[in-house]
Short mmCIF file of C-alpha atoms in Angstrom, two decimals:
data_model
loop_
_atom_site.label_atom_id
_atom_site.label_comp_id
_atom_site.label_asym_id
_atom_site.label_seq_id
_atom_site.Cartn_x
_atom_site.Cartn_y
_atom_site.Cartn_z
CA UNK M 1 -45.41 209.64 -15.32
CA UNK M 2 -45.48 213.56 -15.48
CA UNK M 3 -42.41 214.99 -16.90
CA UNK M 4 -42.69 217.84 -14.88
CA UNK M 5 -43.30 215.83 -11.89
CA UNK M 6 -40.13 215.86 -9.05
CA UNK M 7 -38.44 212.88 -7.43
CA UNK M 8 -38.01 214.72 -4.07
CA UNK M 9 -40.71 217.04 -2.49
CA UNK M 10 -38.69 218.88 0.80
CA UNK M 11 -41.28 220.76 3.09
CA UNK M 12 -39.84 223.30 5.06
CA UNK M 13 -42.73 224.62 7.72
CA UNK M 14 -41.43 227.97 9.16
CA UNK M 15 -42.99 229.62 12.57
CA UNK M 16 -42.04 233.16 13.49
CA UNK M 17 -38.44 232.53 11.78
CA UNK M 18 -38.44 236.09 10.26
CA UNK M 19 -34.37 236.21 11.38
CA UNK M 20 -33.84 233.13 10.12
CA UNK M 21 -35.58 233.26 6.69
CA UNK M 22 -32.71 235.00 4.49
CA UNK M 23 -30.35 232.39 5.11
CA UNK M 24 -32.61 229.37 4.77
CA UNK M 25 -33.90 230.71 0.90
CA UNK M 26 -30.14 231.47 0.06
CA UNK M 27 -29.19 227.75 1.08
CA UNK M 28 -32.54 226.47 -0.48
CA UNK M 29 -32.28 228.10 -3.51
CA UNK M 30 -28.81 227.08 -4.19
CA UNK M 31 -29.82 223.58 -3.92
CA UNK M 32 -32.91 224.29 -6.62
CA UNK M 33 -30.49 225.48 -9.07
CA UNK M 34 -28.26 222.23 -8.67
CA UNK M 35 -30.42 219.57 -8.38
CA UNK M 36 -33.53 219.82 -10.79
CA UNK M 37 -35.47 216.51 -9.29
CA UNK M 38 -35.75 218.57 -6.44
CA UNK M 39 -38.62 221.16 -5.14
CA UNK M 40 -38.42 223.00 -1.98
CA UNK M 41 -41.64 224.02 -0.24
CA UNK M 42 -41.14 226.92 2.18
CA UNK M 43 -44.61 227.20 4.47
CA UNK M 44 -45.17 230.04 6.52
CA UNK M 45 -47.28 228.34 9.18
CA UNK M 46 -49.35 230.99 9.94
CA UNK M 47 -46.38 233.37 11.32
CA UNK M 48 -47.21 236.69 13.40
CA UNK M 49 -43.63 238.39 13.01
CA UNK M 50 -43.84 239.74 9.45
CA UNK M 51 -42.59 236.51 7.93
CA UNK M 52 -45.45 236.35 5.35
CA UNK M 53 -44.49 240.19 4.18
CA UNK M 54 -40.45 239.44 3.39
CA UNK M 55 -41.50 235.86 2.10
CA UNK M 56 -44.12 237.34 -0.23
CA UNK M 57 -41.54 240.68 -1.11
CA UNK M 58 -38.42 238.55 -1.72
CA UNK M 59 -40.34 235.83 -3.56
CA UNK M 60 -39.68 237.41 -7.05
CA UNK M 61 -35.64 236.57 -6.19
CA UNK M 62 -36.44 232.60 -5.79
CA UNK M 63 -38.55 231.70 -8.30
CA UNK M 64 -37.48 228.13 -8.24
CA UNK M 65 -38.85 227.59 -4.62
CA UNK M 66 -42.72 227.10 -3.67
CA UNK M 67 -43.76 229.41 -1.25
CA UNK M 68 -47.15 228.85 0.58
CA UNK M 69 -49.19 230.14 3.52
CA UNK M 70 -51.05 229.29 6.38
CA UNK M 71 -53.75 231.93 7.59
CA UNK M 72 -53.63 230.91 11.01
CA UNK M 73 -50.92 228.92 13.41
CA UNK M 74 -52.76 225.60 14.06
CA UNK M 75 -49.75 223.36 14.36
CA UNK M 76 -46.10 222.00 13.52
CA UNK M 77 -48.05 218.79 11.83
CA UNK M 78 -50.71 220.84 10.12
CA UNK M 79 -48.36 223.33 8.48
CA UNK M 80 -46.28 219.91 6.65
CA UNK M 81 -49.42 218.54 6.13
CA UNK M 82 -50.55 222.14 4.47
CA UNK M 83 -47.66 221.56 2.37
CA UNK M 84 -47.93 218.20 1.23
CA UNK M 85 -50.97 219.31 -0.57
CA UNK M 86 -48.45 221.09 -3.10
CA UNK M 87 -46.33 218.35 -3.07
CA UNK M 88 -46.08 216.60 -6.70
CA UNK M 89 -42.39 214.05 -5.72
CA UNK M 90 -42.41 210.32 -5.10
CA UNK M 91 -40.31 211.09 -2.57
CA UNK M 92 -41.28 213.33 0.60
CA UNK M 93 -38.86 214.99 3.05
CA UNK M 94 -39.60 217.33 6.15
CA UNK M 95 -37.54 219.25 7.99
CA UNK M 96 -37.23 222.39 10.46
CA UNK M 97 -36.96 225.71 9.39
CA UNK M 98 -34.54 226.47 12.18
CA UNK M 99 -31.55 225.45 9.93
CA UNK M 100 -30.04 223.49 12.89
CA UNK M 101 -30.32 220.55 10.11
CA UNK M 102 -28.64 221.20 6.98
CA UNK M 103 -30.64 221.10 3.94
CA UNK M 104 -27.93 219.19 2.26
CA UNK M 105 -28.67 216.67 4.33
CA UNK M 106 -31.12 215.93 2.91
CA UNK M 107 -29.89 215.57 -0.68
CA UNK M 108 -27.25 212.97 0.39
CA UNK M 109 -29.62 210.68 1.98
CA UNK M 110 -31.92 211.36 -0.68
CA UNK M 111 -29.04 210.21 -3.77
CA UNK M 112 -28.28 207.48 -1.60
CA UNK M 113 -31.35 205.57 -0.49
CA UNK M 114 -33.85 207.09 -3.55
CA UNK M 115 -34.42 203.20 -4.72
CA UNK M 116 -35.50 201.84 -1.50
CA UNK M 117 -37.70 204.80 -0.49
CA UNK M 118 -39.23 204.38 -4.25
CA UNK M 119 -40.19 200.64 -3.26
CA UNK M 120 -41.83 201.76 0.01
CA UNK M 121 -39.65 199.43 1.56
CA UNK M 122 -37.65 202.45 3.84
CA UNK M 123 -38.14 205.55 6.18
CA UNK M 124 -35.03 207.69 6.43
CA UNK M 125 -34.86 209.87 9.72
CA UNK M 126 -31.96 211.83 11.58
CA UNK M 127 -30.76 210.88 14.71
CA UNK M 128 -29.39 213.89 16.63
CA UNK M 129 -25.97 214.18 18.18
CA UNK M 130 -24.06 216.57 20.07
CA UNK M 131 -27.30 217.14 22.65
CA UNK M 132 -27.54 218.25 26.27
CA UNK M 133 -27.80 215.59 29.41
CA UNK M 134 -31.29 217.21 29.36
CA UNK M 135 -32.10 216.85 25.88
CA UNK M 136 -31.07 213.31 25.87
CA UNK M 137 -32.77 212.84 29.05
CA UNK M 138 -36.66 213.47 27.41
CA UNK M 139 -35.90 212.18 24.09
CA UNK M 140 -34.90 208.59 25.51
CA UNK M 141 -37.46 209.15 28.03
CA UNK M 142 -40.11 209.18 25.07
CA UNK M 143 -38.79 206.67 22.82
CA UNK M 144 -38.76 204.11 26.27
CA UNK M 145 -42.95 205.30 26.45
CA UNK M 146 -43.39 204.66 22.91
CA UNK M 147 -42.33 201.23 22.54
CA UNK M 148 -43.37 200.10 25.64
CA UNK M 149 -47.27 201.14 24.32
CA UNK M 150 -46.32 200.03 20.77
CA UNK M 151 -44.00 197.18 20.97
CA UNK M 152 -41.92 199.06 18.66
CA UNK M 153 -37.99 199.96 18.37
CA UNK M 154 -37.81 203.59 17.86
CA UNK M 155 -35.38 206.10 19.02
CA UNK M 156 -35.17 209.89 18.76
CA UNK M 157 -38.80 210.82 17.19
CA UNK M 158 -38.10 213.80 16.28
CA UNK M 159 -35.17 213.62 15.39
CA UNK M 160 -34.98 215.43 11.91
CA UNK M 161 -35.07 215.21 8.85
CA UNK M 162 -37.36 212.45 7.90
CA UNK M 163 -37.72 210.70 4.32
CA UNK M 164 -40.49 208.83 3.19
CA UNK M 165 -41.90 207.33 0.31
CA UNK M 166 -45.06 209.76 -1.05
CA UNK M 167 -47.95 206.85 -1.03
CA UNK M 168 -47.42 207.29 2.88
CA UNK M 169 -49.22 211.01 2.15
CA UNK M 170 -52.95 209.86 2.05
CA UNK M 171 -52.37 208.90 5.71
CA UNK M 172 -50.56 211.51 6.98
CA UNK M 173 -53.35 213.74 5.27
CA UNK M 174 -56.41 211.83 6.71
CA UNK M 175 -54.94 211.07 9.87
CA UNK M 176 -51.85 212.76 10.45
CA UNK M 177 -51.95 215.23 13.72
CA UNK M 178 -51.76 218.79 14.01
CA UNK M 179 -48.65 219.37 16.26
CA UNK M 180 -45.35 217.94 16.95
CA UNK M 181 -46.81 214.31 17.27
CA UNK M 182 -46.94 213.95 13.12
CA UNK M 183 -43.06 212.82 13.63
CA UNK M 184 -44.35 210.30 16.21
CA UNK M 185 -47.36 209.57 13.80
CA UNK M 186 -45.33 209.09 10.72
CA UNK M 187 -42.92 206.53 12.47
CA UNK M 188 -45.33 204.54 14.26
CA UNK M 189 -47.45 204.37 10.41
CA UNK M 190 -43.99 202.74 8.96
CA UNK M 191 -43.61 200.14 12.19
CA UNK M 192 -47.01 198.62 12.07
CA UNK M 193 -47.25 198.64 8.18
CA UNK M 194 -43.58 196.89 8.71
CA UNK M 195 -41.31 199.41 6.82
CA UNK M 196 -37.96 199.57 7.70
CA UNK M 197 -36.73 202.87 9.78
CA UNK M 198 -32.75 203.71 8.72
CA UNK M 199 -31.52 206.39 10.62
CA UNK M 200 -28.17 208.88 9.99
CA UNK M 201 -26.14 210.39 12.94
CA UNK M 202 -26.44 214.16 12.65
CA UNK M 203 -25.12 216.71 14.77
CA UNK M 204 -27.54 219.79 15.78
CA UNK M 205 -26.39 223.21 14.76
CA UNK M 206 -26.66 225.67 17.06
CA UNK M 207 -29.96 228.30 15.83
CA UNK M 208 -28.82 231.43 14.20
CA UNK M 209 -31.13 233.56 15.41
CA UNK M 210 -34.37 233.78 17.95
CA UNK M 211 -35.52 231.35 20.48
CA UNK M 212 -36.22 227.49 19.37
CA UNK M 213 -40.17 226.54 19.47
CA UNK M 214 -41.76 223.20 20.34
CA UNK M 215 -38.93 221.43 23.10
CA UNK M 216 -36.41 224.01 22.80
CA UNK M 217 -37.01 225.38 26.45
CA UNK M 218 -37.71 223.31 30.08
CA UNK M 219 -41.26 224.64 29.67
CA UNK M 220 -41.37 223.85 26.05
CA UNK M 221 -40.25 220.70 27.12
CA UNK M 222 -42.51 219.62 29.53
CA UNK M 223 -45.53 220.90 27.03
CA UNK M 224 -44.40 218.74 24.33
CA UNK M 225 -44.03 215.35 26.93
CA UNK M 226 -47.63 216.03 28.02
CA UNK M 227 -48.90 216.65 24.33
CA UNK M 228 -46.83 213.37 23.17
CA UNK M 229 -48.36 211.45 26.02
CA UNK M 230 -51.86 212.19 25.30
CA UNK M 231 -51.47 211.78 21.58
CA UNK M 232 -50.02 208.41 22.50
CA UNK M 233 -53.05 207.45 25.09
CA UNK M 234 -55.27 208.32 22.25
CA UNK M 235 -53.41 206.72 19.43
CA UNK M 236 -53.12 203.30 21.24
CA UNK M 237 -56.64 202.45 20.90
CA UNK M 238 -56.81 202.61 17.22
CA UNK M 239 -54.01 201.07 15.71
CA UNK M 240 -55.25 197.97 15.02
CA UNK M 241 -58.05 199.04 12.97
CA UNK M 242 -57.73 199.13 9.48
CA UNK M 243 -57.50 202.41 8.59
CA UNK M 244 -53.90 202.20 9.46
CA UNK M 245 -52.90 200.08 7.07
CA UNK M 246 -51.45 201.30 3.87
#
């Protein structure tokens, strides 16, 4: 194995979280210097609010943190896919930007659980707490959709973070979507190839700064039902063919 290769890739995609940016490299960067099995990999998914300026000017200040860019905004999925190609851990971990998750999170599932992920045998995912009727409302609305197409048991897809061994990243690559459905994506890939799904209680932090993306809003909300439900009208044709097996 590569000596200079890292037991735990973390891939941060960040939208339009110019506000938000200082404090996520601070907390990021401590991390680095503390745990050196670790890499952090910051992606500016293809921000319009001057993220890619202070990322690129305050760069020199984190040197220990990879910090990579998307031209254009296609999508949540495609910006952690975008970063998985810069990836070099056996152990892969995505997470929001938002820093409503703690980083450290992270860490603690990661020192805990590093074995099993290693033997493919385990997904680790969040499973958010301290949520509104109306949050709580769509999320187990979802999950009730998704198992009822799937026969599956899962609860809270995007809940964050998620943990997964890194021989799951060919898939994810080849036929991992563009927007928020990777989350659904990566959790239906470890159900039918039978690995088992752990998840951690974690309570959502409140954002720091600007307005959440994806199923922050009502509207949001609604958007990312209807883009779930067609990804998972689509996605129940083909999951008995081959090329989801790992």
């Amino acid at each position: 194995m590569n000596s200079k290769k890292k037991k735990l890739s973390i891939i941060i995609p960040s939208y339009n979280e110019l506000n938000n940016l200082s404090h996520l490299l601070k907390k990021a960067n401590r991390i680095l210097f503390s745990n050196k099995n670790i890499e952090i990999i910051i992606v500016d998914n293809g921000s319009t609010d001057g993220s890619k300026g202070y990322l690129d000017k305050n760069k020199k200040f984190f040197p220990k943190l990879k910090i990579v860019h998307v031209k254009k905004n296609i999508g949540y999925g495609f910006g952690i896919k975008y970063g998985l190609r810069f990836s070099t851990g056996n152990i892969i971990s995505w997470t929001h930007a938002d820093l409503q998750f703690d980083i450290m999170d992270i860490v603690k599932f990661f020192s805990k659980n590093h074995e099993m992920i290693t033997n493919q045998n385990l997904i680790i995912k969040g499973r958010r707490q301290n949520r509104s009727i109306l949050d709580i409302f769509f999320t187990k609305g979802m999950s009730f959709v998704v198992n009822l197409f799937f026969n599956t048991k899962i609860q809270d897809i995007n809940g964050q973070p998620k943990m997964f061994n890194s021989k799951l990243s060919r898939k994810i690559l080849k036929l991992g979507p563009n927007d928020f459905s990777l989350d659904l994506f990566l959790l239906l890939l470890a159900s039918k190839n039978k690995l088992a799904i752990k998840e951690f209680p974690l309570k959502v932090k409140n954002r720091l700064n600007d307005k959440p993306k994806g199923g922050g809003s009502i509207y949001g909300k609604i958007i990312l039902t209807m883009n779930t439900l067609k990804y998972i009208l689509n996605t129940s044709f083909s999951l008995n063919r081959r090329l989801w097996k790992l």
